[in-house]
Short mmCIF file of C-alpha atoms and ligand atoms in Angstrom, two decimals:
data_model
loop_
_atom_site.label_atom_id
_atom_site.label_comp_id
_atom_site.label_asym_id
_atom_site.label_seq_id
_atom_site.Cartn_x
_atom_site.Cartn_y
_atom_site.Cartn_z
CA MET A 30 -47.44 -93.68 -26.94
CA ALA A 31 -45.03 -92.32 -24.31
CA ASP A 32 -46.46 -91.13 -20.98
CA PHE A 33 -45.03 -87.64 -21.50
CA ASP A 34 -44.04 -85.30 -24.30
CA LEU A 35 -41.31 -83.88 -22.09
CA VAL A 36 -39.57 -84.88 -18.87
CA VAL A 37 -37.54 -82.06 -17.34
CA ILE A 38 -34.81 -83.12 -14.91
CA GLY A 39 -34.22 -80.34 -12.38
CA SER A 40 -36.66 -77.68 -11.14
CA GLY A 41 -34.36 -74.63 -11.00
CA PRO A 42 -35.13 -71.45 -12.94
CA GLY A 43 -34.24 -73.23 -16.18
CA GLY A 44 -36.25 -76.37 -15.47
CA TYR A 45 -39.39 -74.96 -13.89
CA VAL A 46 -39.80 -72.21 -16.48
CA ALA A 47 -39.26 -74.73 -19.31
CA ALA A 48 -41.81 -77.10 -17.78
CA ILE A 49 -44.43 -74.35 -17.47
CA ARG A 50 -43.86 -73.05 -21.00
CA ALA A 51 -44.02 -76.58 -22.40
CA ALA A 52 -47.33 -77.19 -20.63
CA GLN A 53 -48.66 -73.89 -21.96
CA LEU A 54 -47.73 -75.08 -25.45
CA GLY A 55 -49.85 -78.19 -24.93
CA MET A 56 -47.20 -80.76 -23.95
CA ARG A 57 -47.73 -83.40 -21.27
CA VAL A 58 -44.91 -82.59 -18.87
CA ALA A 59 -43.23 -84.09 -15.81
CA CYS A 60 -40.48 -82.40 -13.79
CA VAL A 61 -38.15 -84.49 -11.65
CA GLU A 62 -36.48 -82.93 -8.60
CA LYS A 63 -34.19 -84.62 -6.07
CA GLU A 64 -34.43 -81.95 -3.36
CA PRO A 65 -37.46 -81.59 -1.05
CA ALA A 66 -38.29 -78.09 -2.37
CA LEU A 67 -38.74 -76.97 -5.97
CA GLY A 68 -36.85 -73.97 -7.37
CA GLY A 69 -33.26 -75.22 -7.62
CA THR A 70 -30.13 -73.39 -6.52
CA CYS A 71 -31.57 -69.97 -7.27
CA LEU A 72 -34.63 -70.13 -5.06
CA ASN A 73 -33.26 -72.33 -2.28
CA VAL A 74 -29.54 -71.58 -1.86
CA GLY A 75 -28.66 -68.90 -4.39
CA CYS A 76 -30.21 -65.71 -5.74
CA ILE A 77 -33.19 -65.46 -3.42
CA PRO A 78 -31.72 -66.16 0.04
CA SER A 79 -28.63 -64.09 -0.78
CA LYS A 80 -30.79 -61.13 -1.80
CA ALA A 81 -32.96 -61.53 1.30
CA LEU A 82 -29.86 -61.35 3.51
CA LEU A 83 -28.38 -58.47 1.51
CA ASP A 84 -31.61 -56.57 2.08
CA SER A 85 -31.79 -57.30 5.81
CA SER A 86 -28.09 -56.65 6.44
CA GLU A 87 -28.24 -53.37 4.55
CA HIS A 88 -31.03 -52.15 6.87
CA TYR A 89 -28.89 -53.06 9.87
CA TRP A 90 -25.83 -51.35 8.37
CA GLN A 91 -27.75 -48.17 7.57
CA VAL A 92 -29.20 -47.88 11.05
CA ARG A 93 -25.83 -48.43 12.68
CA ARG A 94 -23.53 -46.59 10.29
CA THR A 95 -25.27 -44.08 8.08
CA LEU A 96 -28.38 -42.67 9.77
CA ALA A 97 -26.42 -40.50 12.23
CA ALA A 98 -24.98 -38.47 9.34
CA HIS A 99 -28.56 -37.72 8.29
CA GLY A 100 -29.35 -36.43 11.76
CA VAL A 101 -31.27 -39.52 12.76
CA LYS A 102 -30.21 -40.70 16.18
CA VAL A 103 -30.87 -44.34 16.96
CA SER A 104 -29.80 -46.16 20.08
CA GLY A 105 -30.10 -49.68 21.41
CA VAL A 106 -29.71 -51.35 18.01
CA ASP A 107 -29.20 -55.10 18.29
CA LEU A 108 -28.82 -57.85 15.76
CA ASP A 109 -31.30 -60.72 16.01
CA LEU A 110 -29.70 -63.17 13.59
CA PRO A 111 -32.23 -66.00 14.09
CA THR A 112 -35.06 -63.62 13.11
CA MET A 113 -33.10 -62.41 10.08
CA MET A 114 -32.52 -66.02 9.00
CA ALA A 115 -36.16 -66.92 9.65
CA ARG A 116 -37.29 -64.07 7.39
CA LYS A 117 -34.93 -65.30 4.67
CA ASP A 118 -36.34 -68.83 5.04
CA ARG A 119 -39.89 -67.45 4.80
CA VAL A 120 -39.05 -65.60 1.58
CA VAL A 121 -37.56 -68.79 0.13
CA ARG A 122 -40.52 -70.91 1.23
CA GLY A 123 -43.02 -68.50 -0.30
CA LEU A 124 -41.32 -68.68 -3.68
CA THR A 125 -40.69 -72.43 -3.75
CA GLN A 126 -44.30 -73.09 -2.78
CA GLY A 127 -45.26 -70.68 -5.53
CA VAL A 128 -43.48 -72.90 -8.06
CA ALA A 129 -45.37 -75.93 -6.72
CA GLY A 130 -48.61 -73.97 -7.18
CA LEU A 131 -47.68 -73.08 -10.77
CA PHE A 132 -46.94 -76.75 -11.52
CA LYS A 133 -50.37 -77.72 -10.23
CA LYS A 134 -52.10 -74.97 -12.19
CA ASN A 135 -50.35 -76.02 -15.40
CA LYS A 136 -50.96 -79.76 -14.77
CA ILE A 137 -47.25 -80.57 -14.61
CA GLU A 138 -46.51 -83.79 -12.78
CA SER A 139 -43.96 -83.14 -10.07
CA VAL A 140 -41.88 -86.28 -9.53
CA ARG A 141 -39.67 -86.42 -6.42
CA GLY A 142 -36.35 -88.25 -6.56
CA THR A 143 -33.12 -88.39 -8.53
CA GLY A 144 -33.70 -88.71 -12.24
CA ARG A 145 -31.41 -91.00 -14.22
CA ILE A 146 -31.54 -91.17 -17.99
CA ALA A 147 -31.77 -94.93 -18.57
CA ALA A 148 -31.96 -94.43 -22.35
CA PRO A 149 -33.21 -91.75 -24.72
CA GLY A 150 -36.94 -91.53 -23.94
CA ARG A 151 -36.64 -93.19 -20.52
CA VAL A 152 -36.02 -91.54 -17.16
CA ALA A 153 -35.72 -93.74 -14.09
CA VAL A 154 -36.75 -92.24 -10.73
CA GLY A 155 -36.53 -94.78 -7.93
CA ASP A 156 -38.70 -97.75 -8.96
CA ARG A 157 -40.55 -95.79 -11.59
CA THR A 158 -39.61 -95.30 -15.25
CA LEU A 159 -41.04 -92.32 -17.09
CA GLU A 160 -41.50 -92.91 -20.83
CA THR A 161 -41.16 -89.65 -22.72
CA ALA A 162 -40.73 -88.27 -26.22
CA ARG A 163 -38.05 -85.82 -25.05
CA ILE A 164 -35.80 -85.23 -22.04
CA LEU A 165 -34.53 -81.83 -20.90
CA ILE A 166 -31.45 -81.77 -18.66
CA ALA A 167 -31.74 -78.79 -16.29
CA THR A 168 -29.63 -80.12 -13.45
CA GLY A 169 -27.71 -76.89 -12.84
CA SER A 170 -24.41 -76.58 -11.03
CA GLU A 171 -22.59 -77.00 -7.73
CA PRO A 172 -19.84 -75.00 -5.97
CA THR A 173 -16.37 -75.67 -7.37
CA PRO A 174 -14.02 -76.96 -4.67
CA LEU A 175 -10.59 -75.45 -4.16
CA ARG A 176 -7.60 -77.74 -3.90
CA GLY A 177 -6.14 -77.64 -0.40
CA LEU A 178 -9.33 -76.22 1.14
CA ALA A 179 -11.78 -79.13 1.14
CA PHE A 180 -15.33 -78.20 2.16
CA ASP A 181 -16.23 -79.40 5.66
CA GLY A 182 -19.59 -77.66 5.87
CA GLU A 183 -18.71 -75.90 9.10
CA ARG A 184 -15.46 -73.94 8.93
CA ILE A 185 -14.60 -74.25 5.23
CA VAL A 186 -17.89 -73.65 3.54
CA SER A 187 -19.57 -73.00 0.21
CA SER A 188 -22.23 -70.36 -0.43
CA THR A 189 -24.89 -72.82 0.70
CA GLU A 190 -23.63 -72.87 4.30
CA ALA A 191 -22.57 -69.20 4.19
CA LEU A 192 -26.25 -68.35 3.73
CA ALA A 193 -27.10 -69.96 7.04
CA LEU A 194 -24.20 -69.45 9.48
CA PRO A 195 -25.47 -69.91 13.03
CA ARG A 196 -23.57 -66.85 14.31
CA VAL A 197 -21.62 -63.91 12.92
CA PRO A 198 -18.00 -65.05 12.52
CA GLU A 199 -15.41 -62.73 14.00
CA ARG A 200 -13.15 -63.20 10.97
CA LEU A 201 -14.42 -64.39 7.61
CA LEU A 202 -11.98 -65.17 4.82
CA VAL A 203 -13.55 -65.26 1.37
CA THR A 204 -11.68 -66.82 -1.56
CA GLY A 205 -12.94 -65.43 -4.85
CA ALA A 206 -13.97 -61.83 -5.54
CA GLY A 207 -16.82 -62.63 -7.93
CA ALA A 208 -20.49 -61.88 -7.36
CA VAL A 209 -21.09 -64.62 -4.78
CA GLY A 210 -17.96 -63.86 -2.71
CA LEU A 211 -18.59 -60.12 -2.68
CA GLU A 212 -22.30 -60.39 -1.92
CA LEU A 213 -21.89 -62.82 0.97
CA GLY A 214 -18.76 -60.98 2.14
CA SER A 215 -20.87 -57.81 2.26
CA VAL A 216 -23.65 -59.52 4.21
CA TRP A 217 -21.35 -60.75 6.98
CA SER A 218 -19.25 -57.59 7.01
CA ARG A 219 -22.39 -55.49 7.55
CA LEU A 220 -23.39 -57.80 10.38
CA GLY A 221 -20.05 -57.28 12.12
CA ALA A 222 -17.54 -59.79 10.73
CA GLN A 223 -14.04 -58.71 9.83
CA VAL A 224 -13.98 -59.79 6.18
CA THR A 225 -10.92 -60.39 3.99
CA VAL A 226 -11.42 -61.30 0.34
CA VAL A 227 -8.61 -63.12 -1.44
CA GLU A 228 -8.56 -62.88 -5.24
CA PHE A 229 -6.23 -64.66 -7.64
CA MET A 230 -6.46 -61.95 -10.32
CA ASP A 231 -5.18 -58.39 -9.94
CA GLU A 232 -8.61 -56.81 -9.52
CA ILE A 233 -11.99 -57.85 -8.12
CA VAL A 234 -14.88 -58.99 -10.37
CA PRO A 235 -12.30 -59.88 -13.03
CA THR A 236 -14.86 -60.76 -15.71
CA MET A 237 -16.34 -57.26 -15.56
CA ASP A 238 -15.05 -53.84 -16.57
CA ARG A 239 -11.73 -53.32 -14.83
CA GLY A 240 -12.21 -49.65 -13.99
CA MET A 241 -15.59 -50.38 -12.44
CA GLY A 242 -14.04 -53.24 -10.48
CA THR A 243 -11.53 -50.80 -9.00
CA GLN A 244 -14.31 -48.38 -8.08
CA LEU A 245 -16.33 -51.13 -6.42
CA ARG A 246 -13.29 -52.36 -4.49
CA ARG A 247 -12.65 -48.88 -3.13
CA ALA A 248 -16.28 -48.55 -2.06
CA LEU A 249 -16.18 -51.91 -0.29
CA GLU A 250 -12.86 -51.05 1.37
CA ARG A 251 -14.52 -47.94 2.77
CA GLN A 252 -17.16 -50.24 4.24
CA GLY A 253 -14.45 -52.20 6.03
CA ILE A 254 -13.76 -55.17 3.72
CA SER A 255 -10.05 -55.93 3.09
CA PHE A 256 -8.75 -57.34 -0.17
CA ARG A 257 -5.69 -59.43 -0.99
CA LEU A 258 -5.27 -59.34 -4.78
CA GLU A 259 -3.00 -61.57 -6.90
CA THR A 260 -3.14 -63.99 -4.01
CA SER A 261 -4.31 -67.61 -3.77
CA ALA A 262 -5.42 -69.61 -0.77
CA THR A 263 -3.44 -72.81 -1.16
CA HIS A 264 -3.94 -74.72 2.06
CA ALA A 265 -6.08 -74.72 5.18
CA GLU A 266 -5.95 -76.57 8.44
CA ARG A 267 -8.32 -76.64 11.35
CA THR A 268 -7.19 -74.97 14.57
CA PRO A 269 -9.03 -75.32 17.92
CA ASN A 270 -11.03 -72.15 17.18
CA GLY A 271 -11.15 -71.95 13.42
CA VAL A 272 -8.99 -72.36 10.35
CA ARG A 273 -5.44 -71.34 9.49
CA VAL A 274 -5.17 -70.57 5.78
CA THR A 275 -1.97 -70.36 3.76
CA LEU A 276 -2.00 -67.51 1.27
CA GLU A 277 0.46 -67.26 -1.61
CA GLY A 278 0.94 -64.27 -3.86
CA LYS A 279 3.23 -61.45 -4.91
CA GLY A 280 6.21 -63.63 -4.02
CA GLN A 281 5.05 -64.07 -0.44
CA ARG A 282 3.62 -66.90 1.60
CA THR A 283 1.62 -65.87 4.67
CA GLU A 284 -0.83 -67.44 7.06
CA GLU A 285 -4.18 -65.99 8.04
CA ASP A 286 -6.50 -67.16 10.81
CA ALA A 287 -10.23 -67.13 10.26
CA ASP A 288 -13.31 -68.46 12.02
CA VAL A 289 -14.91 -69.38 8.72
CA VAL A 290 -13.55 -69.63 5.17
CA LEU A 291 -15.99 -69.19 2.29
CA VAL A 292 -14.75 -70.80 -0.92
CA ALA A 293 -16.49 -68.92 -3.73
CA ILE A 294 -14.27 -69.47 -6.76
CA GLY A 295 -17.09 -70.46 -9.09
CA ARG A 296 -19.51 -73.24 -9.91
CA ARG A 297 -19.34 -76.30 -12.16
CA PRO A 298 -22.05 -78.29 -13.93
CA TYR A 299 -23.84 -80.86 -11.80
CA LEU A 300 -24.45 -84.14 -13.60
CA ALA A 301 -23.88 -86.69 -10.81
CA GLY A 302 -26.16 -89.72 -10.98
CA LEU A 303 -27.80 -88.47 -14.18
CA GLY A 304 -26.36 -91.15 -16.45
CA ALA A 305 -25.81 -88.59 -19.21
CA ALA A 306 -22.30 -89.72 -20.12
CA GLU A 307 -23.39 -93.38 -20.06
CA ILE A 308 -25.90 -92.82 -22.87
CA GLY A 309 -23.35 -90.83 -24.89
CA VAL A 310 -24.24 -87.21 -24.08
CA GLY A 311 -21.13 -85.24 -25.12
CA LEU A 312 -19.41 -82.91 -22.66
CA ASP A 313 -16.90 -80.16 -23.36
CA GLU A 314 -13.47 -79.78 -21.74
CA ARG A 315 -15.08 -78.10 -18.71
CA GLY A 316 -17.63 -80.83 -18.13
CA ARG A 317 -20.53 -78.82 -19.59
CA VAL A 318 -23.16 -80.50 -21.73
CA LYS A 319 -22.61 -79.75 -25.41
CA VAL A 320 -25.72 -78.55 -27.23
CA ASN A 321 -26.51 -77.31 -30.71
CA GLU A 322 -28.49 -74.17 -31.55
CA ARG A 323 -31.73 -76.03 -30.67
CA TYR A 324 -30.33 -77.01 -27.22
CA GLU A 325 -30.19 -80.64 -28.33
CA THR A 326 -27.28 -82.65 -27.00
CA THR A 327 -25.27 -85.15 -29.04
CA VAL A 328 -28.04 -87.67 -28.25
CA PRO A 329 -31.21 -87.01 -30.29
CA GLY A 330 -34.24 -86.30 -28.11
CA VAL A 331 -32.10 -85.25 -25.12
CA PHE A 332 -31.82 -81.48 -24.61
CA ALA A 333 -30.00 -79.33 -22.02
CA ILE A 334 -30.11 -75.74 -20.70
CA GLY A 335 -28.97 -73.48 -17.86
CA ASP A 336 -25.89 -73.84 -15.70
CA ALA A 337 -25.32 -77.36 -17.09
CA ILE A 338 -24.41 -75.96 -20.53
CA PRO A 339 -21.87 -73.29 -21.60
CA GLY A 340 -22.56 -69.64 -20.88
CA PRO A 341 -22.81 -67.35 -17.88
CA MET A 342 -24.27 -69.11 -14.85
CA LEU A 343 -27.24 -66.83 -14.29
CA ALA A 344 -30.86 -67.55 -13.47
CA HIS A 345 -32.37 -65.38 -16.22
CA LYS A 346 -30.06 -66.98 -18.80
CA ALA A 347 -31.29 -70.43 -17.69
CA GLN A 348 -34.92 -69.25 -17.89
CA GLU A 349 -34.53 -67.79 -21.36
CA GLU A 350 -32.89 -70.99 -22.56
CA GLY A 351 -35.67 -73.06 -21.00
CA ILE A 352 -38.32 -71.10 -22.88
CA ALA A 353 -36.37 -71.11 -26.16
CA ALA A 354 -35.63 -74.85 -25.95
CA VAL A 355 -39.26 -75.92 -25.51
CA GLU A 356 -40.53 -73.39 -28.05
CA LEU A 357 -38.13 -74.84 -30.60
CA MET A 358 -39.35 -78.35 -29.70
CA ALA A 359 -42.91 -77.15 -30.35
CA GLY A 360 -41.99 -75.57 -33.68
CA VAL A 361 -42.21 -72.00 -32.36
CA ALA A 362 -39.30 -69.62 -33.07
CA GLY A 363 -37.51 -69.67 -29.69
CA HIS A 364 -34.44 -67.47 -29.39
CA VAL A 365 -31.97 -66.21 -26.79
CA ASN A 366 -30.02 -63.01 -27.44
CA TYR A 367 -26.66 -63.79 -25.83
CA ASP A 368 -25.51 -60.24 -26.48
CA ALA A 369 -28.07 -58.97 -23.99
CA VAL A 370 -27.55 -60.98 -20.82
CA PRO A 371 -27.11 -58.62 -17.87
CA SER A 372 -25.04 -59.62 -14.88
CA VAL A 373 -25.22 -57.81 -11.53
CA VAL A 374 -23.20 -57.86 -8.33
CA TYR A 375 -25.72 -56.88 -5.64
CA THR A 376 -23.32 -55.10 -3.32
CA ALA A 377 -23.80 -51.47 -2.23
CA PRO A 378 -23.26 -49.90 -4.69
CA GLU A 379 -24.39 -52.55 -7.15
CA LEU A 380 -22.29 -53.21 -10.24
CA ALA A 381 -24.03 -54.16 -13.49
CA SER A 382 -22.49 -55.40 -16.67
CA GLN A 383 -23.41 -57.22 -19.85
CA THR A 384 -22.04 -60.67 -20.42
CA GLY A 385 -21.06 -61.40 -24.00
CA ARG A 386 -21.02 -64.15 -26.57
CA TYR A 387 -17.41 -64.91 -25.76
CA TYR A 388 -18.73 -67.24 -23.07
CA ASP A 389 -20.27 -69.35 -25.80
CA ARG A 390 -17.26 -70.43 -27.79
CA SER A 391 -18.07 -74.11 -27.61
CA ARG A 392 -21.47 -73.46 -29.18
CA GLU A 393 -19.58 -72.20 -32.23
CA ILE A 394 -21.30 -68.86 -32.39
CA PRO A 395 -19.41 -66.50 -34.73
CA PRO A 396 -16.95 -64.05 -33.12
CA SER A 397 -18.66 -61.02 -31.64
CA PRO A 398 -17.49 -57.45 -31.08
CA LEU A 399 -16.53 -58.63 -27.61
CA ALA A 400 -13.95 -61.01 -29.05
CA ALA A 401 -11.21 -58.89 -27.54
CA ASP A 402 -12.31 -60.21 -24.18
CA ASP A 403 -11.65 -63.75 -25.32
CA ASN A 404 -8.09 -63.51 -24.16
CA LEU A 405 -9.15 -62.50 -20.67
CA ALA A 406 -11.76 -65.26 -20.49
CA ARG A 407 -9.25 -67.82 -21.68
CA GLU A 408 -6.48 -66.65 -19.39
CA LEU A 409 -8.86 -66.63 -16.45
CA TRP A 410 -9.88 -70.15 -17.21
CA ILE A 411 -6.33 -71.47 -17.64
CA ARG A 412 -5.18 -69.83 -14.42
CA THR A 413 -8.23 -71.02 -12.52
CA GLU A 414 -7.73 -74.55 -13.80
CA ALA A 415 -4.23 -74.51 -12.36
CA ILE A 416 -5.47 -74.05 -8.79
CA VAL A 417 -8.86 -75.76 -8.80
CA GLY A 418 -9.21 -79.37 -7.73
CA SER A 419 -11.04 -81.76 -10.03
C1 FAD B 8 -25.21 -67.59 -3.65
C2 FAD B 8 -25.69 -67.48 -5.08
C3 FAD B 8 -26.29 -66.32 -5.50
C4 FAD B 8 -26.74 -66.20 -6.81
N1 FAD B 8 -27.32 -65.03 -7.20
C5 FAD B 8 -27.77 -64.90 -8.47
C6 FAD B 8 -28.41 -63.70 -8.89
O1 FAD B 8 -28.55 -62.77 -8.10
N2 FAD B 8 -28.84 -63.61 -10.16
C7 FAD B 8 -28.69 -64.65 -11.05
O2 FAD B 8 -29.10 -64.52 -12.20
N3 FAD B 8 -28.09 -65.81 -10.68
C8 FAD B 8 -27.63 -65.96 -9.42
N4 FAD B 8 -27.04 -67.14 -9.03
C9 FAD B 8 -26.88 -68.22 -10.04
C10 FAD B 8 -28.21 -68.99 -10.23
O3 FAD B 8 -28.60 -69.53 -9.00
C11 FAD B 8 -28.03 -70.11 -11.26
O4 FAD B 8 -27.50 -69.58 -12.45
C12 FAD B 8 -29.36 -70.79 -11.57
O5 FAD B 8 -29.92 -71.34 -10.40
C13 FAD B 8 -29.19 -71.88 -12.62
O6 FAD B 8 -30.42 -72.44 -12.88
P1 FAD B 8 -30.56 -73.94 -13.41
O7 FAD B 8 -32.03 -74.15 -13.61
O8 FAD B 8 -29.67 -74.16 -14.56
O9 FAD B 8 -30.02 -74.88 -12.24
P2 FAD B 8 -30.27 -74.95 -10.67
O10 FAD B 8 -30.96 -73.76 -10.15
O11 FAD B 8 -28.97 -75.34 -10.07
O12 FAD B 8 -31.31 -76.15 -10.52
C14 FAD B 8 -30.98 -77.46 -10.81
C15 FAD B 8 -31.90 -78.39 -10.06
O13 FAD B 8 -31.73 -79.70 -10.55
C16 FAD B 8 -31.80 -80.61 -9.46
N5 FAD B 8 -31.15 -81.85 -9.89
C17 FAD B 8 -29.85 -82.02 -10.23
N6 FAD B 8 -29.64 -83.28 -10.64
C18 FAD B 8 -30.83 -83.92 -10.56
C19 FAD B 8 -31.26 -85.24 -10.85
N7 FAD B 8 -30.42 -86.14 -11.39
N8 FAD B 8 -32.54 -85.56 -10.60
C20 FAD B 8 -33.41 -84.64 -10.10
N9 FAD B 8 -33.06 -83.37 -9.81
C21 FAD B 8 -31.79 -83.01 -10.06
C22 FAD B 8 -31.10 -79.87 -8.35
O14 FAD B 8 -31.46 -80.40 -7.08
C23 FAD B 8 -31.62 -78.45 -8.56
O15 FAD B 8 -32.81 -78.23 -7.84
C24 FAD B 8 -26.58 -67.29 -7.71
C25 FAD B 8 -25.99 -68.48 -7.29
C26 FAD B 8 -25.55 -68.58 -5.98
C27 FAD B 8 -24.92 -69.86 -5.54
#
């Protein structure tokens, strides 16, 4: 008999929730994680730290910019960035340790290291091989790089570094006006940076309602953020004090200097070192793991969920899929309603929307009432492909 009924690879919101639900359903479960802390992108370098900084920076902004209009006079207001960052780290630590506690409580074996699928039913982690009836890929995603603006971790950064800048940049250039770019742009703008957001499409948050995107842009402009629409950042080079970025759009080519450039054009599935392709796990044209309606890949006994498979890259979507996948494995009627997946941009004001089934074309779900949006989704993808490096 195998050592485990289920080995989950990845402890993000998809993986840790799946592991806990599987244990609750009576399975013997192990969860493999390569990073020191459990919780994945969301808890460590995504949803949670970004919301912690949005919260802190909004307090700062309100005290400095809005309280006077309410007749509240405040003087001597200073930013203590290290304390703000320390609070964010504390929030993250509390939640990741909470996941470790839940694993213990549910008798889930937490295995540290990079998991590689040696064969169906076998996961290698360092010197150890875990024998298991089933494998669940929950390895998530990573920031998509932009051709011409290679990440250097210091001046040309992804969201991971933008959540921990050592000082407020004087000028921050953000490429990509989606949720991540607008949220982190807001954080640093509220803390004093001069923020410019460059967007390839002709309006911000292009996957959401256009009219609402326009309203949100106007609100953010009033807060001091500048936008360059229908514009692409095509090249960047280091200068003694920062980065010089070439912008192309509307028939013009200009250069913009920034202290830091945040590349936030999207995320792509992370499957490095997993060995999925080697054992024949099928991927779609965007490198996402193909699954059927039971979340099983093209290799029997190997399942996948979350950011690694098609669909909106959202924590609650990954969690719902994690629960549904293991419930289906256990013979319980697991189900995800893809017509009811909310998506929120946590700026001030916040913008909420509902993502639709049109994201799920490769899972061959029948056309939905949102099919009209297919053209937008497809056009976005084709145009993004044209500028994104592999
Ligand atoms: C800045 C930012 C803000 C965000 N804000 C929100 C938000 O407000 N709301 C929301 O819904 N979503 C948000 N997201 C998206 C959300 O973080 C992801 O959709 C979610 O984390 C996906 O969960 P997952 O379990 O699929 O993968 P992940 O959370 O990416 O977890 C995957 C885990 O697998 C591990 N792993 C990968 N390969 C291996 C391997 N071979 N062996 C062992 N471990 C491995 C990784 O280290 C990682 O811990 C945000 C993302 C970012 C970047």
